[in-house]
PDB file of C-alpha atoms in Angstrom:
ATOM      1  CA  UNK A  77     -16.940 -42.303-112.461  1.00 45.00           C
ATOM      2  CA  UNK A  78     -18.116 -43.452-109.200  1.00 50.00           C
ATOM      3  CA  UNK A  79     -21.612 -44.271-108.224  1.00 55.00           C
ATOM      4  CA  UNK A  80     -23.327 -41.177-106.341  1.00 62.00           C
ATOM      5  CA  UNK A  81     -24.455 -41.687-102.984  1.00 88.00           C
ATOM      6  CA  UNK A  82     -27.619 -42.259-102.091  1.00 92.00           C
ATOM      7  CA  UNK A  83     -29.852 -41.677 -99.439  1.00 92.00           C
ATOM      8  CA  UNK A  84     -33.584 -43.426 -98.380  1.00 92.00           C
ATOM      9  CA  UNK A  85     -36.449 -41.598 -98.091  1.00 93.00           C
ATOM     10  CA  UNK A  86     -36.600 -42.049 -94.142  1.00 92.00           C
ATOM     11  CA  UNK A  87     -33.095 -40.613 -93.921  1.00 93.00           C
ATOM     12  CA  UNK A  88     -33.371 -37.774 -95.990  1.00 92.00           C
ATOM     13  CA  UNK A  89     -36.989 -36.958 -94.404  1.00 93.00           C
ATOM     14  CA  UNK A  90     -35.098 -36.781 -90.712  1.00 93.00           C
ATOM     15  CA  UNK A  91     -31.811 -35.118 -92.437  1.00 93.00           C
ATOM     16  CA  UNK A  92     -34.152 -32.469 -94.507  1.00 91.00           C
ATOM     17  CA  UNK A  93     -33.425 -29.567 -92.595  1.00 91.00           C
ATOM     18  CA  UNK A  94     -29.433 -30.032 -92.663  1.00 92.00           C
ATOM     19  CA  UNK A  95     -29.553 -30.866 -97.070  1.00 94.00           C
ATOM     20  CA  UNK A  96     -29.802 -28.787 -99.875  1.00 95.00           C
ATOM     21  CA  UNK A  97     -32.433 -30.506-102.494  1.00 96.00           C
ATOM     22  CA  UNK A  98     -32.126 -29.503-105.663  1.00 97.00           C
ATOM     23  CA  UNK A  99     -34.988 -30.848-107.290  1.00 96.00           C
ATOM     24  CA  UNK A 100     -33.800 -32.247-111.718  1.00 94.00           C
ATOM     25  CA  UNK A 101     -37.202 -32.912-112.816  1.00 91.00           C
ATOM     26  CA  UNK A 102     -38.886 -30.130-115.629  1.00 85.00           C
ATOM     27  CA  UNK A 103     -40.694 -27.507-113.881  1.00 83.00           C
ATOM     28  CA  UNK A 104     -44.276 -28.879-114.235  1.00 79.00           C
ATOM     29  CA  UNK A 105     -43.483 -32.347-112.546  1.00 84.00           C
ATOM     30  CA  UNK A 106     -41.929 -29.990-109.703  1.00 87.00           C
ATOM     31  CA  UNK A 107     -45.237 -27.844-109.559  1.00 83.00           C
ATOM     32  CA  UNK A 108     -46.927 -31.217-109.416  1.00 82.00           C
ATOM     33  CA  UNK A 109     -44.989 -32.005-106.009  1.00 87.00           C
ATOM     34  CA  UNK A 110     -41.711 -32.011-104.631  1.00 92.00           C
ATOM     35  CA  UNK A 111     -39.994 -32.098-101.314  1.00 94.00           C
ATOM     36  CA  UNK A 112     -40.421 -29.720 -98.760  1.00 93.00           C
ATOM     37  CA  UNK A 113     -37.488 -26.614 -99.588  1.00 92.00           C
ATOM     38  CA  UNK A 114     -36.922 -28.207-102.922  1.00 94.00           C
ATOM     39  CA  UNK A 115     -34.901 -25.546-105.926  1.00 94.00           C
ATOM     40  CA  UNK A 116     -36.158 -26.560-108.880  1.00 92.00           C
ATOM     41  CA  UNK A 117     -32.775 -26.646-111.004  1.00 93.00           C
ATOM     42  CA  UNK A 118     -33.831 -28.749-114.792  1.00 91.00           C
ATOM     43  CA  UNK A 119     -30.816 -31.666-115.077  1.00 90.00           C
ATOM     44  CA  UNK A 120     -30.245 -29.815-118.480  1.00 87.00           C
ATOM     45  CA  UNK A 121     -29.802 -26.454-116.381  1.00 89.00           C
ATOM     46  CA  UNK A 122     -27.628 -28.038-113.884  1.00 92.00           C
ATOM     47  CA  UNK A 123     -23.878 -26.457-116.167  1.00 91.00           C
ATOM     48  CA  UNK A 124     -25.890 -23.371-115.245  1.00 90.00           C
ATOM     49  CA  UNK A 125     -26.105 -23.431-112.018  1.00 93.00           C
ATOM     50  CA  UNK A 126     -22.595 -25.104-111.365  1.00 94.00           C
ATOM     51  CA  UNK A 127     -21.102 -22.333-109.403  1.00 94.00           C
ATOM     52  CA  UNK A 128     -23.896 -21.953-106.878  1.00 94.00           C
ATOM     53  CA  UNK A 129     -24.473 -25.490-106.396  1.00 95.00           C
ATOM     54  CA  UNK A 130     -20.747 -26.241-105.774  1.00 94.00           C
ATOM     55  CA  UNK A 131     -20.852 -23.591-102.756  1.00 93.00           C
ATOM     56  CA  UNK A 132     -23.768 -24.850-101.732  1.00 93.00           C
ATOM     57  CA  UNK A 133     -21.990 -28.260-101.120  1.00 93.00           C
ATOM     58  CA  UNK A 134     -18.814 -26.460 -99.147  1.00 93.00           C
ATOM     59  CA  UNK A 135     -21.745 -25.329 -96.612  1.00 92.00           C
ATOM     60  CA  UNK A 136     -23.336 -28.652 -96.319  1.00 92.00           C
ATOM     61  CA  UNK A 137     -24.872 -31.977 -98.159  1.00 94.00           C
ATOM     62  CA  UNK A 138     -26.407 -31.822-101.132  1.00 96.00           C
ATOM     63  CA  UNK A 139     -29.152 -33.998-102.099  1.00 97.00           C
ATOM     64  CA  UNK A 140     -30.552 -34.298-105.784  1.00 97.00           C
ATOM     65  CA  UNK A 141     -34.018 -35.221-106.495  1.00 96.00           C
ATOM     66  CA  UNK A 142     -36.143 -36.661-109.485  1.00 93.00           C
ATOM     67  CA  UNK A 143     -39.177 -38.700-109.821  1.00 89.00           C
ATOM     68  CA  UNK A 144     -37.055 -42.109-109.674  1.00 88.00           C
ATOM     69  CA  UNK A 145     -33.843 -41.449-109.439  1.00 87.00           C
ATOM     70  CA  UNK A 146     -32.232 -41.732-112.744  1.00 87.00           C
ATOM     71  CA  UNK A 147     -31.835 -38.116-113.663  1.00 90.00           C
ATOM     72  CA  UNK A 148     -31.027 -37.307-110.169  1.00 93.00           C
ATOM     73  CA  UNK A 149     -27.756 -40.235-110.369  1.00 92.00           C
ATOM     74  CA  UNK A 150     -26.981 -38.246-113.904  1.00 91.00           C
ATOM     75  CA  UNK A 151     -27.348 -35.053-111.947  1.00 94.00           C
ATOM     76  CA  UNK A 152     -24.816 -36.073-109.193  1.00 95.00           C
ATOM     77  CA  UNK A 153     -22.372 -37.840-112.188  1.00 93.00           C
ATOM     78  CA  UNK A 154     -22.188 -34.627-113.910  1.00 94.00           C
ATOM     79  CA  UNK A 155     -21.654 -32.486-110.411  1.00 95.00           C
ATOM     80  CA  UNK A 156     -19.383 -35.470-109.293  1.00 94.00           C
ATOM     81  CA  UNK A 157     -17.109 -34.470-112.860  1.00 94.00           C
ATOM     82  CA  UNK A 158     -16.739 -30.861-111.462  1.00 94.00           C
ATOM     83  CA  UNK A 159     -15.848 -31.683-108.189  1.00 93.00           C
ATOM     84  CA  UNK A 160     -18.967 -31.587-106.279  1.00 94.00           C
ATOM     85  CA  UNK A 161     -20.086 -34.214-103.939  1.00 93.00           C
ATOM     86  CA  UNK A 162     -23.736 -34.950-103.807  1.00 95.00           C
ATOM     87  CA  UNK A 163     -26.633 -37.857-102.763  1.00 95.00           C
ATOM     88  CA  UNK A 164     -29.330 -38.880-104.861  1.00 95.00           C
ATOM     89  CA  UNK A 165     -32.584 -39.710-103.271  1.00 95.00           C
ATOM     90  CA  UNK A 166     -33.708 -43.729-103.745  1.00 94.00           C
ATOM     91  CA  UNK A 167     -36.440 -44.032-105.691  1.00 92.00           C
ATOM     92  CA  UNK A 168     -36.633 -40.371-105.787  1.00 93.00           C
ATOM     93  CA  UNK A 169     -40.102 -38.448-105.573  1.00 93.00           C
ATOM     94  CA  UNK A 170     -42.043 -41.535-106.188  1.00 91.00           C
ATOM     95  CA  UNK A 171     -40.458 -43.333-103.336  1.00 92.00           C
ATOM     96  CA  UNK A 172     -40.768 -40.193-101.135  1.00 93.00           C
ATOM     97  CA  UNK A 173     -44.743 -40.334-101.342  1.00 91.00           C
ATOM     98  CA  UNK A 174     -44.996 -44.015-101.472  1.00 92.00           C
ATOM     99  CA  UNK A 175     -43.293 -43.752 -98.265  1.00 90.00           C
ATOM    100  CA  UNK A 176     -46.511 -41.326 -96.701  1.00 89.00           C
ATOM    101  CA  UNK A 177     -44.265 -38.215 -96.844  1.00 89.00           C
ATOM    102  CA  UNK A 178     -45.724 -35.211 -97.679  1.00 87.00           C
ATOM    103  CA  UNK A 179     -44.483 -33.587-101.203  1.00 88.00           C
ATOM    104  CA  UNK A 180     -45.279 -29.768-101.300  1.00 87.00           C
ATOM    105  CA  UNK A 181     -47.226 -28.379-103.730  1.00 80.00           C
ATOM    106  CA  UNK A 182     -47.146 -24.525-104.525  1.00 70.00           C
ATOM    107  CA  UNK A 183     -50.607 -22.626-104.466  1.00 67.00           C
ATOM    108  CA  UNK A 184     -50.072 -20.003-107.803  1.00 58.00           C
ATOM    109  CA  UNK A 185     -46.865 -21.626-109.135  1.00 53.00           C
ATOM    110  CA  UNK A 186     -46.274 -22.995-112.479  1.00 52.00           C
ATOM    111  CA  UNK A 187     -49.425 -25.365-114.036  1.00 56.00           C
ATOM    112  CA  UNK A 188     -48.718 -29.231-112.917  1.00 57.00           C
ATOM    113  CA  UNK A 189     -47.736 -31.239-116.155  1.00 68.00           C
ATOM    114  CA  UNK A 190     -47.896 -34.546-116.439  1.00 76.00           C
ATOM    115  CA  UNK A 191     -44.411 -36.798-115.247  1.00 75.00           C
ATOM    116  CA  UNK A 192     -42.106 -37.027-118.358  1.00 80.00           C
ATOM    117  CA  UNK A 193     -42.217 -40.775-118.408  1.00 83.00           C
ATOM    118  CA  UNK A 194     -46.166 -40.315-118.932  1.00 87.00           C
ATOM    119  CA  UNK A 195     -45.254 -37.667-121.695  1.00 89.00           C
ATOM    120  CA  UNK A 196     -43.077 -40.316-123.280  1.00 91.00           C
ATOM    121  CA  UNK A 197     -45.495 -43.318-123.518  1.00 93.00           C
ATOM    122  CA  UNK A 198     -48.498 -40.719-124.443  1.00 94.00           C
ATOM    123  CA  UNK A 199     -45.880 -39.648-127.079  1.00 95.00           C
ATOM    124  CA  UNK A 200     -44.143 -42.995-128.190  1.00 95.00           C
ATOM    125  CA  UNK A 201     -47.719 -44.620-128.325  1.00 95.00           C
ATOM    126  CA  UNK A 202     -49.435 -41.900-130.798  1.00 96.00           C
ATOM    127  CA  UNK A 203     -46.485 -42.542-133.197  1.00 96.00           C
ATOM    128  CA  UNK A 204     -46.984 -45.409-133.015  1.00 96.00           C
ATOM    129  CA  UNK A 205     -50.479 -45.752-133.566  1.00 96.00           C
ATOM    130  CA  UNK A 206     -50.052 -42.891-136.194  1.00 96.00           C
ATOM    131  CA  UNK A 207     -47.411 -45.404-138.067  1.00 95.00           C
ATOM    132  CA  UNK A 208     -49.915 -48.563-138.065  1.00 95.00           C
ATOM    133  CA  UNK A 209     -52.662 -46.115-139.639  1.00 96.00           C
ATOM    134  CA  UNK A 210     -50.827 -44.076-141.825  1.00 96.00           C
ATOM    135  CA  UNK A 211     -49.268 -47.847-142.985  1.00 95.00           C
ATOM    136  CA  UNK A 212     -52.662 -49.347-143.387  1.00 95.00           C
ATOM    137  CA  UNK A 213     -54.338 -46.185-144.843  1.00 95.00           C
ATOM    138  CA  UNK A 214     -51.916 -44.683-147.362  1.00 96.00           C
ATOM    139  CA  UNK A 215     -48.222 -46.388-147.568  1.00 96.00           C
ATOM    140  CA  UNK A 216     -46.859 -49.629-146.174  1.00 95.00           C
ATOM    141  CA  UNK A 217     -43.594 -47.834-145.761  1.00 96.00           C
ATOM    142  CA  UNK A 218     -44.833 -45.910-142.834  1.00 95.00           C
ATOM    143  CA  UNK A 219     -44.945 -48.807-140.481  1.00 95.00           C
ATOM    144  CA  UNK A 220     -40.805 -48.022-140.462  1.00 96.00           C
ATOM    145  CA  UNK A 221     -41.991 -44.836-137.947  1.00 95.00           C
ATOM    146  CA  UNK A 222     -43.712 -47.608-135.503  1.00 95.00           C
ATOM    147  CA  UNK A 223     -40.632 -49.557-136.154  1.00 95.00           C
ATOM    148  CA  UNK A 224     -38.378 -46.535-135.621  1.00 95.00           C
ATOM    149  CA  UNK A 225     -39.707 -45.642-132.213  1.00 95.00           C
ATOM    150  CA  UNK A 226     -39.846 -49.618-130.558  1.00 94.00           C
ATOM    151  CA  UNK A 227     -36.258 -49.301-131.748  1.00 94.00           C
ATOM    152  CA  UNK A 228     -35.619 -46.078-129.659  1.00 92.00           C
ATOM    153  CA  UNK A 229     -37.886 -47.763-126.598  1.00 92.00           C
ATOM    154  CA  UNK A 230     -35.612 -50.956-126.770  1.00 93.00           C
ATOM    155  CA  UNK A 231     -31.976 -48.781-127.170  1.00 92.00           C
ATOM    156  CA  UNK A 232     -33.520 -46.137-124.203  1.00 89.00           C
ATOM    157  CA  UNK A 233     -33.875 -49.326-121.816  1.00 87.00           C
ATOM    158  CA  UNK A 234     -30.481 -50.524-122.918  1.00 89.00           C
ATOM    159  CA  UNK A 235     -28.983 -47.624-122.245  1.00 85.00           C
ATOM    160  CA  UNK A 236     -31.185 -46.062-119.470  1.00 79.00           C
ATOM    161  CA  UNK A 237     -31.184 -42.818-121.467  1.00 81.00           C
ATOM    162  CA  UNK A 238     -34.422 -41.363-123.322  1.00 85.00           C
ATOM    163  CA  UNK A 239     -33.919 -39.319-126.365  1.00 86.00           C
ATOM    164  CA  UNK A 240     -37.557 -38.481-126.984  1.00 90.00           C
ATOM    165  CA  UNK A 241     -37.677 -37.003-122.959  1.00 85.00           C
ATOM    166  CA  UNK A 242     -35.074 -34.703-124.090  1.00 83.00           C
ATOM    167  CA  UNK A 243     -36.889 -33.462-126.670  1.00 88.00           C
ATOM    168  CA  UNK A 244     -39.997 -33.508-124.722  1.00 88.00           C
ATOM    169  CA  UNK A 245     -38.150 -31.547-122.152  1.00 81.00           C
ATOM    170  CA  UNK A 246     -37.303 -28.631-124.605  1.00 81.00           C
ATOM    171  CA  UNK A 247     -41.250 -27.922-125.058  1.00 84.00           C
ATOM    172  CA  UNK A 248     -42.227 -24.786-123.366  1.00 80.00           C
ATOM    173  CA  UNK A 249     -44.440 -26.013-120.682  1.00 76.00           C
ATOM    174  CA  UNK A 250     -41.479 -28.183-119.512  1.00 75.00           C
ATOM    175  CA  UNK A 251     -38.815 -25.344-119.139  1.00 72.00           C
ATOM    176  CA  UNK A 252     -38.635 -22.919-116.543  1.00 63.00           C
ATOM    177  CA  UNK A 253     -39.222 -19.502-116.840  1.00 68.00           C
ATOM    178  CA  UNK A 254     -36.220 -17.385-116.769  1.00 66.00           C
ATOM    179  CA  UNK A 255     -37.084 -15.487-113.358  1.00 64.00           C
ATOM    180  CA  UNK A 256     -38.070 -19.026-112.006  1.00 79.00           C
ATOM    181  CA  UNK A 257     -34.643 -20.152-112.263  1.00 80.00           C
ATOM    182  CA  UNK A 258     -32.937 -17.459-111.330  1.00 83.00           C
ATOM    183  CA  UNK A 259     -34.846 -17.452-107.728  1.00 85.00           C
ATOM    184  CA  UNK A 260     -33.742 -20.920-107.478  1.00 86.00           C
ATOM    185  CA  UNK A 261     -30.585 -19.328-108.325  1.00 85.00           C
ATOM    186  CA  UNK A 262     -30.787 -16.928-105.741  1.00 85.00           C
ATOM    187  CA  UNK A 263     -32.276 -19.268-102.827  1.00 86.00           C
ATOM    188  CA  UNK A 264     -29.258 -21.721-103.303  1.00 80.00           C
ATOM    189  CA  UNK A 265     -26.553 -18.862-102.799  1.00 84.00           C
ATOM    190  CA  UNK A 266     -27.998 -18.073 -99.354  1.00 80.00           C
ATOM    191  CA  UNK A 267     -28.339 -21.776 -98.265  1.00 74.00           C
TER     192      UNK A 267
END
């Protein structure tokens, strides 16, 4: 596999109007801001919305978003493995607002959640803490489920994958609604 391309913030900001941004992060982080005309397309929707997205790229450039850029370089692998050219953004999200662009944020859209890395270390730390406790309190033997989860933390840095955001991302405030989809759906077919 080749690396995706990718594009800086002040390039894609002055290119905007000729890319389609498909945006990988779960729906809340997108309600929580994204970049102007982003689709909100979840990287674990993206099989979904192959066909679409590959005739978006025969119109024009393709750029995939995500708060820093490591789901949005899986995004553009996986595309890249059907066929279907497209630029991740540097730094993604993050980078776009450090950089004093504006990120759009719908008025009556889906609630804001919190990033998913934030969901991870609020999630990775109560087990944690819930494994010291429950070791000093009732059993020794569950300090193995604080043990357990630094040895998931040290193999997702490794490996620059995150099992537990996976799972996080399956909890209903982090998936789209059907209809929410399928107007991202919709949008992208007329781009």
């Amino acid at each position: 596999m080749t690396t995706p391309t990718a594009l800086g913030t002040d390039e894609a900001r002055t290119r905007l109007h000729e890319l389609t941004v498909i945006d990988v992060r779960t729906p809340g982080e997108f309600a929580s801001g994204h970049l102007p005309g982003a689709l909100s397309i979840p990287l674990d929707r993206i099989g979904d919305a192959l066909p679409e997205i590959r005739e978006a790229a025969d119109r024009g450039e393709v750029l995939v978003v995500c708060a820093s850029g490591a789901r949005s370089e899986s995004a553009c692998r996986t595309l890249a493995g059907h066929g279907v050219t497209a630029a991740t953004l540097t730094g993604g999200t993050g980078a776009w607002a450090d950089g004093g662009h504006d990120l759009h944020r719908p008025e009556g859209g889906p609630r804001a959640s919190w990033a998913m890395e934030r969901q991870v270390r609020l999630t990775a730390g109560s087990v944690v803490l819930l494994g010291l406790l429950l070791g000093l309190l009732v059993h020794p033997a569950f300090q193995l489920l604080s043990a357990g989860i630094a040895a998931g933390l040290v193999f997702s840095a490794v490996t620059n994958t995150c099992g537990m955001a996976v799972v996080l991302g399956k909890l209903p405030h982090n998936r789209p609604r059907p209809a929410d989809l399928e107007a991202a759906l919709a949008a992208l077919r007329t781009r």
